[in-house]
Amino acid sequence: MTTPVKPSAAWGGTDKVGGESAATEQAECALLEDPAAPEASESSAANHLVDRCVIHGDHDTIVSRLKRNAALRPSSPAYIFLRDGGGDEHLITNAELLASVRMIAAQLQTRRLKGRRALLMYRQGIEFIQVFLACLTAGVVPALVNPPSTSRMVKRIERIVVDGDFALILTDTHGEAILDDYRAEETGASAKGVDDLPRLVTSNLSHGEGDWFTDEDIFLEDIAFLQYTSGSTGNPKGVMVSHANLMANMRAIETTFSFDDRSVCVSWLPIFHDMGLVGSTLHPLYHGAPLIFMSPLHFIQRPVRWLRAISKYKATHSGGPNFAYDYCVQRIKPQDLQGLDLSSWNVAFNGSEPVRTQTIQNFYAAYKHYGLKRDAQMPVYGMAESTLLLSGTRNNDARN
């Protein structure tokens, strides 16, 4: 488990982890009841209390990390969503994230959904992350899909519904409007189609409804979520990812990417995809590090937004598929790069099939004058069937 450090002044952090003086078990565990309380940031036994009160035995999960972050760094940013791809920030702290997750999880508990499956249909944003974590916290198994905007995508979701035995659809107001506008085209062969599933629009939930939340027992062998394959060569297949699978991949990414709680991640990758979910959204949470992210559409519209975010927030880790690097070289004009500083970028992972040597060379040639390190680019390979990461060049191996 990573040792917490005091947040950088650049993040406005004021949380502190104290020395070794003892505190009573009752007082320590009370911090977890209200992670936003001032005492949570002043605890002299913060590491000890979270190990004993949050992580039960060996059950180190993303849910326990969520609680740990709220206890140790309540006012530090967990996620910053760039609504317009630039300066319009939606920031949520670790304490706020835990509170919102518990509020949504309480609503799932009232519907007695533990062990059942839920289909998540959200636009890129913090609400997507809140609901996903709420499912894990309440013992509900989420499956993530791209919100449909065409009849083809509606048909794809119908195939997933038939395969998944879902109890309900969780969505935002945008997704609700899509579901109202689009009607499934092939429901005849299915016992339950998209239109037949009940919906919970989480955007309409009000704060304070988490008062009824009760912590669930979460075991490593439990299924954490369903990750669907792309369906490009056949019907989408749901991969059952356990909490043990997820945490094993967290450790693999940590080692391969040299990621720790001082790292800063920037991403435009879609959260419903395994690279965006596991590698860019959940891995920073695993360490208590911040993620700054934007919509994939904002990257496609102006790819310089990605590089600008890396420069502005001093990101250490960011990446994408091979095409993203080619796209930057081809589409970004020199006049858009004034003041750009990529010197903080330690790991620029390239996850594609294949990763092209020419792309790596072209990207370095284009941005070396803006501080890009020669050894920053890291070819990696992963697949949903293995949670995410399968292979990558380690930070202290061949790249150096």
PDB file of C-alpha atoms in Angstrom, residues 100-378:
ATOM      1  CA  SER A 100     -21.954  11.021  -3.401  1.00  0.00           C
ATOM      2  CA  VAL A 101     -21.127   7.360  -3.979  1.00  0.00           C
ATOM      3  CA  ARG A 102     -22.787   6.392  -0.689  1.00  0.00           C
ATOM      4  CA  MET A 103     -25.876   8.425  -1.570  1.00  0.00           C
ATOM      5  CA  ILE A 104     -26.309   6.592  -4.874  1.00  0.00           C
ATOM      6  CA  ALA A 105     -25.420   3.244  -3.296  1.00  0.00           C
ATOM      7  CA  ALA A 106     -28.167   3.770  -0.721  1.00  0.00           C
ATOM      8  CA  GLN A 107     -30.707   4.064  -3.517  1.00  0.00           C
ATOM      9  CA  LEU A 108     -29.467   0.812  -4.987  1.00  0.00           C
ATOM     10  CA  GLN A 109     -29.752  -0.864  -1.590  1.00  0.00           C
ATOM     11  CA  THR A 110     -33.378   0.235  -1.198  1.00  0.00           C
ATOM     12  CA  ARG A 111     -34.104  -1.624  -4.447  1.00  0.00           C
ATOM     13  CA  ARG A 112     -32.450  -4.796  -3.074  1.00  0.00           C
ATOM     14  CA  LEU A 113     -30.072  -5.064  -6.008  1.00  0.00           C
ATOM     15  CA  LYS A 114     -27.057  -6.666  -4.327  1.00  0.00           C
ATOM     16  CA  GLY A 115     -25.670  -9.338  -6.626  1.00  0.00           C
ATOM     17  CA  ARG A 116     -27.816  -8.148  -9.548  1.00  0.00           C
ATOM     18  CA  ARG A 117     -26.547  -6.550 -12.737  1.00  0.00           C
ATOM     19  CA  ALA A 118     -27.119  -2.971 -13.861  1.00  0.00           C
ATOM     20  CA  LEU A 119     -26.542  -1.470 -17.292  1.00  0.00           C
ATOM     21  CA  LEU A 120     -24.784   1.905 -17.074  1.00  0.00           C
ATOM     22  CA  MET A 121     -25.401   4.374 -19.882  1.00  0.00           C
ATOM     23  CA  TYR A 122     -23.695   7.722 -19.275  1.00  0.00           C
ATOM     24  CA  ARG A 123     -21.927  10.494 -21.055  1.00  0.00           C
ATOM     25  CA  GLN A 124     -18.300  11.103 -20.134  1.00  0.00           C
ATOM     26  CA  GLY A 125     -18.203  12.898 -16.803  1.00  0.00           C
ATOM     27  CA  ILE A 126     -17.976  12.604 -13.046  1.00  0.00           C
ATOM     28  CA  GLU A 127     -21.509  11.253 -12.673  1.00  0.00           C
ATOM     29  CA  PHE A 128     -20.459   8.190 -14.660  1.00  0.00           C
ATOM     30  CA  ILE A 129     -17.647   7.513 -12.168  1.00  0.00           C
ATOM     31  CA  GLN A 130     -19.872   8.139  -9.141  1.00  0.00           C
ATOM     32  CA  VAL A 131     -22.465   5.632 -10.307  1.00  0.00           C
ATOM     33  CA  PHE A 132     -19.892   3.009 -11.239  1.00  0.00           C
ATOM     34  CA  LEU A 133     -18.285   3.243  -7.791  1.00  0.00           C
ATOM     35  CA  ALA A 134     -21.720   3.237  -6.147  1.00  0.00           C
ATOM     36  CA  CYS A 135     -22.469  -0.075  -7.830  1.00  0.00           C
ATOM     37  CA  LEU A 136     -19.242  -1.575  -6.503  1.00  0.00           C
ATOM     38  CA  THR A 137     -19.957  -0.167  -3.045  1.00  0.00           C
ATOM     39  CA  ALA A 138     -23.493  -1.610  -2.963  1.00  0.00           C
ATOM     40  CA  GLY A 139     -22.489  -4.997  -4.381  1.00  0.00           C
ATOM     41  CA  VAL A 140     -24.264  -4.351  -7.687  1.00  0.00           C
ATOM     42  CA  VAL A 141     -22.494  -5.564 -10.842  1.00  0.00           C
ATOM     43  CA  PRO A 142     -22.289  -2.737 -13.404  1.00  0.00           C
ATOM     44  CA  ALA A 143     -21.879  -3.166 -17.146  1.00  0.00           C
ATOM     45  CA  LEU A 144     -20.738  -0.139 -19.120  1.00  0.00           C
ATOM     46  CA  VAL A 145     -21.957   0.744 -22.601  1.00  0.00           C
ATOM     47  CA  ASN A 146     -21.569   3.677 -24.925  1.00  0.00           C
ATOM     48  CA  PRO A 147     -24.835   5.680 -24.978  1.00  0.00           C
ATOM     49  CA  PRO A 148     -26.529   4.947 -28.321  1.00  0.00           C
ATOM     50  CA  SER A 149     -26.790   7.686 -30.912  1.00  0.00           C
ATOM     51  CA  THR A 150     -27.693   5.475 -33.899  1.00  0.00           C
ATOM     52  CA  SER A 151     -29.978   2.510 -34.490  1.00  0.00           C
ATOM     53  CA  ARG A 152     -26.893   0.308 -34.866  1.00  0.00           C
ATOM     54  CA  MET A 153     -25.793   1.199 -31.360  1.00  0.00           C
ATOM     55  CA  VAL A 154     -29.286   0.527 -30.033  1.00  0.00           C
ATOM     56  CA  LYS A 155     -29.133  -2.949 -31.587  1.00  0.00           C
ATOM     57  CA  ARG A 156     -25.780  -3.537 -29.916  1.00  0.00           C
ATOM     58  CA  ILE A 157     -27.252  -2.654 -26.531  1.00  0.00           C
ATOM     59  CA  GLU A 158     -30.178  -4.994 -27.215  1.00  0.00           C
ATOM     60  CA  ARG A 159     -27.695  -7.838 -27.721  1.00  0.00           C
ATOM     61  CA  ILE A 160     -26.012  -6.942 -24.452  1.00  0.00           C
ATOM     62  CA  VAL A 161     -29.362  -6.848 -22.621  1.00  0.00           C
ATOM     63  CA  VAL A 162     -30.260 -10.302 -23.906  1.00  0.00           C
ATOM     64  CA  ASP A 163     -26.877 -11.624 -22.765  1.00  0.00           C
ATOM     65  CA  GLY A 164     -26.643  -9.849 -19.424  1.00  0.00           C
ATOM     66  CA  ASP A 165     -29.815 -10.560 -17.379  1.00  0.00           C
ATOM     67  CA  PHE A 166     -29.948  -6.974 -16.099  1.00  0.00           C
ATOM     68  CA  ALA A 167     -32.179  -5.730 -13.297  1.00  0.00           C
ATOM     69  CA  LEU A 168     -32.277  -2.087 -14.434  1.00  0.00           C
ATOM     70  CA  ILE A 169     -30.658   0.680 -16.435  1.00  0.00           C
ATOM     71  CA  LEU A 170     -28.765   3.432 -14.634  1.00  0.00           C
ATOM     72  CA  THR A 171     -28.416   6.610 -16.656  1.00  0.00           C
ATOM     73  CA  ASP A 172     -28.291  10.406 -16.624  1.00  0.00           C
ATOM     74  CA  THR A 173     -30.806  12.858 -18.066  1.00  0.00           C
ATOM     75  CA  HIS A 174     -29.067  12.731 -21.437  1.00  0.00           C
ATOM     76  CA  GLY A 175     -29.322   8.953 -21.527  1.00  0.00           C
ATOM     77  CA  GLU A 176     -32.952   9.119 -20.478  1.00  0.00           C
ATOM     78  CA  ALA A 177     -33.697  11.386 -23.436  1.00  0.00           C
ATOM     79  CA  ILE A 178     -31.944   8.967 -25.790  1.00  0.00           C
ATOM     80  CA  LEU A 179     -33.942   6.046 -24.422  1.00  0.00           C
ATOM     81  CA  ASP A 180     -37.131   8.050 -24.891  1.00  0.00           C
ATOM     82  CA  ASP A 181     -36.221   8.943 -28.485  1.00  0.00           C
ATOM     83  CA  TYR A 182     -34.884   5.606 -29.652  1.00  0.00           C
ATOM     84  CA  ARG A 183     -36.846   2.390 -29.707  1.00  0.00           C
ATOM     85  CA  ALA A 184     -35.209  -1.014 -29.956  1.00  0.00           C
ATOM     86  CA  GLU A 185     -35.574  -2.545 -33.411  1.00  0.00           C
ATOM     87  CA  GLU A 186     -35.117  -6.230 -32.634  1.00  0.00           C
ATOM     88  CA  THR A 187     -36.955  -7.098 -29.424  1.00  0.00           C
ATOM     89  CA  GLY A 188     -38.886 -10.054 -30.754  1.00  0.00           C
ATOM     90  CA  ALA A 189     -36.217 -12.596 -29.957  1.00  0.00           C
ATOM     91  CA  SER A 190     -35.505 -11.333 -26.474  1.00  0.00           C
ATOM     92  CA  ALA A 191     -37.387 -11.971 -23.276  1.00  0.00           C
ATOM     93  CA  LYS A 192     -36.478  -8.531 -21.984  1.00  0.00           C
ATOM     94  CA  GLY A 193     -35.378  -5.635 -24.169  1.00  0.00           C
ATOM     95  CA  VAL A 194     -34.018  -2.164 -23.441  1.00  0.00           C
ATOM     96  CA  ASP A 195     -37.505  -0.689 -23.268  1.00  0.00           C
ATOM     97  CA  ASP A 196     -38.640  -3.283 -20.733  1.00  0.00           C
ATOM     98  CA  LEU A 197     -35.948  -2.594 -18.143  1.00  0.00           C
ATOM     99  CA  PRO A 198     -36.723  -0.187 -15.299  1.00  0.00           C
ATOM    100  CA  ARG A 199     -34.588   2.943 -15.168  1.00  0.00           C
ATOM    101  CA  LEU A 200     -33.016   4.970 -12.404  1.00  0.00           C
ATOM    102  CA  VAL A 201     -31.971   8.447 -13.503  1.00  0.00           C
ATOM    103  CA  THR A 202     -29.253   9.251 -10.992  1.00  0.00           C
ATOM    104  CA  SER A 203     -29.055  12.896 -12.075  1.00  0.00           C
ATOM    105  CA  ASN A 204     -32.380  13.378 -10.293  1.00  0.00           C
ATOM    106  CA  LEU A 205     -31.222  12.058  -6.918  1.00  0.00           C
ATOM    107  CA  SER A 206     -30.890  14.589  -4.113  1.00  0.00           C
ATOM    108  CA  HIS A 207     -28.153  14.816  -1.498  1.00  0.00           C
ATOM    109  CA  GLY A 208     -28.943  13.510   1.948  1.00  0.00           C
ATOM    110  CA  GLU A 209     -30.381  10.243   0.666  1.00  0.00           C
ATOM    111  CA  GLY A 210     -27.216   8.423   1.725  1.00  0.00           C
ATOM    112  CA  ASP A 211     -28.273   8.458   5.375  1.00  0.00           C
ATOM    113  CA  TRP A 212     -29.634   4.938   4.905  1.00  0.00           C
ATOM    114  CA  PHE A 213     -26.509   3.452   3.385  1.00  0.00           C
ATOM    115  CA  THR A 214     -25.072   0.356   5.090  1.00  0.00           C
ATOM    116  CA  ASP A 215     -21.610  -0.943   4.238  1.00  0.00           C
ATOM    117  CA  GLU A 216     -21.676  -4.196   2.297  1.00  0.00           C
ATOM    118  CA  ASP A 217     -19.203  -7.035   2.662  1.00  0.00           C
ATOM    119  CA  ILE A 218     -17.066  -7.134  -0.470  1.00  0.00           C
ATOM    120  CA  PHE A 219     -14.883 -10.153  -1.166  1.00  0.00           C
ATOM    121  CA  LEU A 220     -12.088 -10.515  -3.683  1.00  0.00           C
ATOM    122  CA  GLU A 221     -13.820 -13.369  -5.477  1.00  0.00           C
ATOM    123  CA  ASP A 222     -16.969 -11.290  -6.045  1.00  0.00           C
ATOM    124  CA  ILE A 223     -17.620 -10.021  -9.559  1.00  0.00           C
ATOM    125  CA  ALA A 224     -16.816  -6.305  -9.623  1.00  0.00           C
ATOM    126  CA  PHE A 225     -18.128  -5.427 -13.099  1.00  0.00           C
ATOM    127  CA  LEU A 226     -18.820  -6.703 -16.612  1.00  0.00           C
ATOM    128  CA  GLN A 227     -16.521  -5.378 -19.325  1.00  0.00           C
ATOM    129  CA  TYR A 228     -17.977  -5.922 -22.780  1.00  0.00           C
ATOM    130  CA  THR A 229     -15.753  -6.541 -25.774  1.00  0.00           C
ATOM    131  CA  SER A 230     -16.098  -4.258 -28.786  1.00  0.00           C
ATOM    132  CA  GLY A 231     -18.268  -6.625 -30.825  1.00  0.00           C
ATOM    133  CA  SER A 232     -16.336  -5.717 -33.971  1.00  0.00           C
ATOM    134  CA  THR A 233     -15.918  -9.373 -34.970  1.00  0.00           C
ATOM    135  CA  GLY A 234     -19.129 -10.763 -33.489  1.00  0.00           C
ATOM    136  CA  ASN A 235     -21.639 -10.189 -30.731  1.00  0.00           C
ATOM    137  CA  PRO A 236     -20.226  -8.307 -27.717  1.00  0.00           C
ATOM    138  CA  LYS A 237     -19.075 -10.644 -24.982  1.00  0.00           C
ATOM    139  CA  GLY A 238     -19.248  -9.757 -21.317  1.00  0.00           C
ATOM    140  CA  VAL A 239     -16.027 -10.405 -19.395  1.00  0.00           C
ATOM    141  CA  MET A 240     -16.643 -11.008 -15.692  1.00  0.00           C
ATOM    142  CA  VAL A 241     -13.981  -9.047 -13.816  1.00  0.00           C
ATOM    143  CA  SER A 242     -13.625  -9.912 -10.144  1.00  0.00           C
ATOM    144  CA  HIS A 243     -12.267  -7.601  -7.465  1.00  0.00           C
ATOM    145  CA  ALA A 244      -9.201  -9.843  -7.342  1.00  0.00           C
ATOM    146  CA  ASN A 245      -8.722  -9.491 -11.114  1.00  0.00           C
ATOM    147  CA  LEU A 246      -9.039  -5.726 -10.864  1.00  0.00           C
ATOM    148  CA  MET A 247      -6.596  -5.351  -7.984  1.00  0.00           C
ATOM    149  CA  ALA A 248      -4.056  -7.635  -9.659  1.00  0.00           C
ATOM    150  CA  ASN A 249      -4.157  -5.393 -12.724  1.00  0.00           C
ATOM    151  CA  MET A 250      -3.832  -2.308 -10.523  1.00  0.00           C
ATOM    152  CA  ARG A 251      -0.583  -3.722  -9.165  1.00  0.00           C
ATOM    153  CA  ALA A 252       0.635  -4.617 -12.651  1.00  0.00           C
ATOM    154  CA  ILE A 253      -0.021  -1.088 -13.924  1.00  0.00           C
ATOM    155  CA  GLU A 254       1.624   0.381 -10.829  1.00  0.00           C
ATOM    156  CA  THR A 255       4.814  -1.576 -11.489  1.00  0.00           C
ATOM    157  CA  THR A 256       4.896  -1.174 -15.260  1.00  0.00           C
ATOM    158  CA  PHE A 257       4.016   2.536 -15.307  1.00  0.00           C
ATOM    159  CA  SER A 258       5.940   3.520 -12.144  1.00  0.00           C
ATOM    160  CA  PHE A 259       2.710   5.125 -10.907  1.00  0.00           C
ATOM    161  CA  ASP A 260       2.318   6.293  -7.295  1.00  0.00           C
ATOM    162  CA  ASP A 261       0.341   8.774  -5.200  1.00  0.00           C
ATOM    163  CA  ARG A 262       2.448  11.680  -6.476  1.00  0.00           C
ATOM    164  CA  SER A 263       1.484  10.973 -10.074  1.00  0.00           C
ATOM    165  CA  VAL A 264      -1.006  13.053 -12.051  1.00  0.00           C
ATOM    166  CA  CYS A 265      -3.049  11.510 -14.860  1.00  0.00           C
ATOM    167  CA  VAL A 266      -4.737  13.221 -17.823  1.00  0.00           C
ATOM    168  CA  SER A 267      -7.135  11.334 -20.095  1.00  0.00           C
ATOM    169  CA  TRP A 268      -9.624  11.760 -22.923  1.00  0.00           C
ATOM    170  CA  LEU A 269     -10.230   8.003 -23.266  1.00  0.00           C
ATOM    171  CA  PRO A 270     -13.885   6.876 -23.015  1.00  0.00           C
ATOM    172  CA  ILE A 271     -14.660   5.532 -19.549  1.00  0.00           C
ATOM    173  CA  PHE A 272     -16.845   2.733 -20.890  1.00  0.00           C
ATOM    174  CA  HIS A 273     -13.764   1.240 -22.583  1.00  0.00           C
ATOM    175  CA  ASP A 274     -11.320  -0.907 -20.596  1.00  0.00           C
ATOM    176  CA  MET A 275      -8.324   1.365 -21.229  1.00  0.00           C
ATOM    177  CA  GLY A 276     -10.288   4.403 -20.108  1.00  0.00           C
ATOM    178  CA  LEU A 277     -11.930   2.690 -17.128  1.00  0.00           C
ATOM    179  CA  VAL A 278      -9.193   0.554 -15.611  1.00  0.00           C
ATOM    180  CA  GLY A 279      -6.047   2.296 -16.798  1.00  0.00           C
ATOM    181  CA  SER A 280      -7.057   5.948 -16.591  1.00  0.00           C
ATOM    182  CA  THR A 281     -10.052   6.225 -14.238  1.00  0.00           C
ATOM    183  CA  LEU A 282      -9.617   3.585 -11.543  1.00  0.00           C
ATOM    184  CA  HIS A 283      -5.831   3.427 -11.335  1.00  0.00           C
ATOM    185  CA  PRO A 284      -5.395   7.015 -10.062  1.00  0.00           C
ATOM    186  CA  LEU A 285      -8.095   6.266  -7.455  1.00  0.00           C
ATOM    187  CA  TYR A 286      -6.134   3.171  -6.408  1.00  0.00           C
ATOM    188  CA  HIS A 287      -3.256   5.468  -5.403  1.00  0.00           C
ATOM    189  CA  GLY A 288      -5.202   8.527  -4.277  1.00  0.00           C
ATOM    190  CA  ALA A 289      -3.831  10.485  -7.237  1.00  0.00           C
ATOM    191  CA  PRO A 290      -5.913  12.942  -9.282  1.00  0.00           C
ATOM    192  CA  LEU A 291      -7.327  12.357 -12.755  1.00  0.00           C
ATOM    193  CA  ILE A 292      -8.024  15.266 -15.090  1.00  0.00           C
ATOM    194  CA  PHE A 293     -10.184  14.131 -17.989  1.00  0.00           C
ATOM    195  CA  MET A 294     -12.289  15.344 -20.889  1.00  0.00           C
ATOM    196  CA  SER A 295     -14.708  13.962 -23.449  1.00  0.00           C
ATOM    197  CA  PRO A 296     -13.229  12.015 -26.383  1.00  0.00           C
ATOM    198  CA  LEU A 297     -15.193  14.368 -28.628  1.00  0.00           C
ATOM    199  CA  HIS A 298     -13.293  17.378 -27.309  1.00  0.00           C
ATOM    200  CA  PHE A 299     -10.024  15.632 -28.139  1.00  0.00           C
ATOM    201  CA  ILE A 300     -11.203  14.773 -31.644  1.00  0.00           C
ATOM    202  CA  GLN A 301     -12.382  18.327 -32.254  1.00  0.00           C
ATOM    203  CA  ARG A 302      -9.105  19.885 -31.105  1.00  0.00           C
ATOM    204  CA  PRO A 303      -6.357  17.397 -30.201  1.00  0.00           C
ATOM    205  CA  VAL A 304      -4.213  20.196 -28.758  1.00  0.00           C
ATOM    206  CA  ARG A 305      -6.600  20.185 -25.786  1.00  0.00           C
ATOM    207  CA  TRP A 306      -5.033  16.907 -24.684  1.00  0.00           C
ATOM    208  CA  LEU A 307      -1.509  18.306 -24.761  1.00  0.00           C
ATOM    209  CA  ARG A 308      -2.641  21.581 -23.172  1.00  0.00           C
ATOM    210  CA  ALA A 309      -4.147  19.664 -20.250  1.00  0.00           C
ATOM    211  CA  ILE A 310      -0.929  17.688 -19.776  1.00  0.00           C
ATOM    212  CA  SER A 311       1.012  20.952 -19.774  1.00  0.00           C
ATOM    213  CA  LYS A 312      -1.356  22.854 -17.470  1.00  0.00           C
ATOM    214  CA  TYR A 313      -1.784  20.161 -14.816  1.00  0.00           C
ATOM    215  CA  LYS A 314       1.815  18.863 -15.027  1.00  0.00           C
ATOM    216  CA  ALA A 315       0.590  15.368 -15.835  1.00  0.00           C
ATOM    217  CA  THR A 316       3.037  12.523 -15.366  1.00  0.00           C
ATOM    218  CA  HIS A 317       0.926   9.820 -17.048  1.00  0.00           C
ATOM    219  CA  SER A 318      -1.307   9.969 -20.100  1.00  0.00           C
ATOM    220  CA  GLY A 319      -1.795   8.036 -23.300  1.00  0.00           C
ATOM    221  CA  GLY A 320      -4.054   6.477 -25.861  1.00  0.00           C
ATOM    222  CA  PRO A 321      -4.094   4.374 -29.013  1.00  0.00           C
ATOM    223  CA  ASN A 322      -1.578   4.801 -31.809  1.00  0.00           C
ATOM    224  CA  PHE A 323      -3.902   6.981 -33.898  1.00  0.00           C
ATOM    225  CA  ALA A 324      -4.002   9.661 -31.169  1.00  0.00           C
ATOM    226  CA  TYR A 325      -0.297  10.363 -31.554  1.00  0.00           C
ATOM    227  CA  ASP A 326      -0.540  10.483 -35.353  1.00  0.00           C
ATOM    228  CA  TYR A 327      -3.578  12.716 -35.025  1.00  0.00           C
ATOM    229  CA  CYS A 328      -1.669  15.234 -32.914  1.00  0.00           C
ATOM    230  CA  VAL A 329       1.221  15.376 -35.379  1.00  0.00           C
ATOM    231  CA  GLN A 330      -1.100  15.772 -38.348  1.00  0.00           C
ATOM    232  CA  ARG A 331      -3.727  18.147 -36.963  1.00  0.00           C
ATOM    233  CA  ILE A 332      -2.051  20.454 -34.435  1.00  0.00           C
ATOM    234  CA  LYS A 333      -0.552  23.610 -35.891  1.00  0.00           C
ATOM    235  CA  PRO A 334       2.691  25.126 -34.552  1.00  0.00           C
ATOM    236  CA  GLN A 335       0.908  28.361 -33.608  1.00  0.00           C
ATOM    237  CA  ASP A 336      -1.306  26.357 -31.216  1.00  0.00           C
ATOM    238  CA  LEU A 337       1.697  25.184 -29.199  1.00  0.00           C
ATOM    239  CA  GLN A 338       2.910  28.456 -27.758  1.00  0.00           C
ATOM    240  CA  GLY A 339       3.883  27.995 -24.089  1.00  0.00           C
ATOM    241  CA  LEU A 340       3.377  24.208 -24.192  1.00  0.00           C
ATOM    242  CA  ASP A 341       5.476  22.288 -21.628  1.00  0.00           C
ATOM    243  CA  LEU A 342       5.484  18.489 -21.759  1.00  0.00           C
ATOM    244  CA  SER A 343       8.481  17.999 -19.486  1.00  0.00           C
ATOM    245  CA  SER A 344       6.367  16.484 -16.686  1.00  0.00           C
ATOM    246  CA  TRP A 345       5.096  13.682 -18.978  1.00  0.00           C
ATOM    247  CA  ASN A 346       6.988  10.592 -17.794  1.00  0.00           C
ATOM    248  CA  VAL A 347       4.821   7.848 -19.325  1.00  0.00           C
ATOM    249  CA  ALA A 348       3.070   8.347 -22.679  1.00  0.00           C
ATOM    250  CA  PHE A 349       1.548   4.900 -23.108  1.00  0.00           C
ATOM    251  CA  ASN A 350       0.550   3.740 -26.584  1.00  0.00           C
ATOM    252  CA  GLY A 351      -1.939   0.889 -26.499  1.00  0.00           C
ATOM    253  CA  SER A 352      -2.689  -0.321 -30.006  1.00  0.00           C
ATOM    254  CA  GLU A 353      -2.531  -3.272 -32.318  1.00  0.00           C
ATOM    255  CA  PRO A 354      -0.087  -2.542 -33.763  1.00  0.00           C
ATOM    256  CA  VAL A 355       1.999   0.205 -32.185  1.00  0.00           C
ATOM    257  CA  ARG A 356       3.909   1.756 -35.084  1.00  0.00           C
ATOM    258  CA  THR A 357       7.558   2.705 -34.734  1.00  0.00           C
ATOM    259  CA  GLN A 358       7.125   5.538 -37.214  1.00  0.00           C
ATOM    260  CA  THR A 359       4.353   7.024 -35.079  1.00  0.00           C
ATOM    261  CA  ILE A 360       6.590   7.037 -31.999  1.00  0.00           C
ATOM    262  CA  GLN A 361       9.424   8.640 -33.939  1.00  0.00           C
ATOM    263  CA  ASN A 362       7.199  11.271 -35.537  1.00  0.00           C
ATOM    264  CA  PHE A 363       5.588  12.231 -32.243  1.00  0.00           C
ATOM    265  CA  TYR A 364       8.926  12.647 -30.511  1.00  0.00           C
ATOM    266  CA  ALA A 365      10.300  14.722 -33.396  1.00  0.00           C
ATOM    267  CA  ALA A 366       7.248  16.985 -33.289  1.00  0.00           C
ATOM    268  CA  TYR A 367       7.245  17.597 -29.516  1.00  0.00           C
ATOM    269  CA  LYS A 368      10.801  17.161 -28.259  1.00  0.00           C
ATOM    270  CA  HIS A 369      11.240  20.923 -28.397  1.00  0.00           C
ATOM    271  CA  TYR A 370       8.339  21.241 -25.934  1.00  0.00           C
ATOM    272  CA  GLY A 371      10.006  19.115 -23.263  1.00  0.00           C
ATOM    273  CA  LEU A 372       8.874  15.630 -24.315  1.00  0.00           C
ATOM    274  CA  LYS A 373      11.352  13.070 -23.012  1.00  0.00           C
ATOM    275  CA  ARG A 374      12.853  10.648 -25.511  1.00  0.00           C
ATOM    276  CA  ASP A 375      12.021   7.650 -23.312  1.00  0.00           C
ATOM    277  CA  ALA A 376       8.522   8.777 -22.309  1.00  0.00           C
ATOM    278  CA  GLN A 377       6.641   6.764 -24.929  1.00  0.00           C
ATOM    279  CA  MET A 378       5.684   3.276 -23.757  1.00  0.00           C
TER     280      MET A 378
END
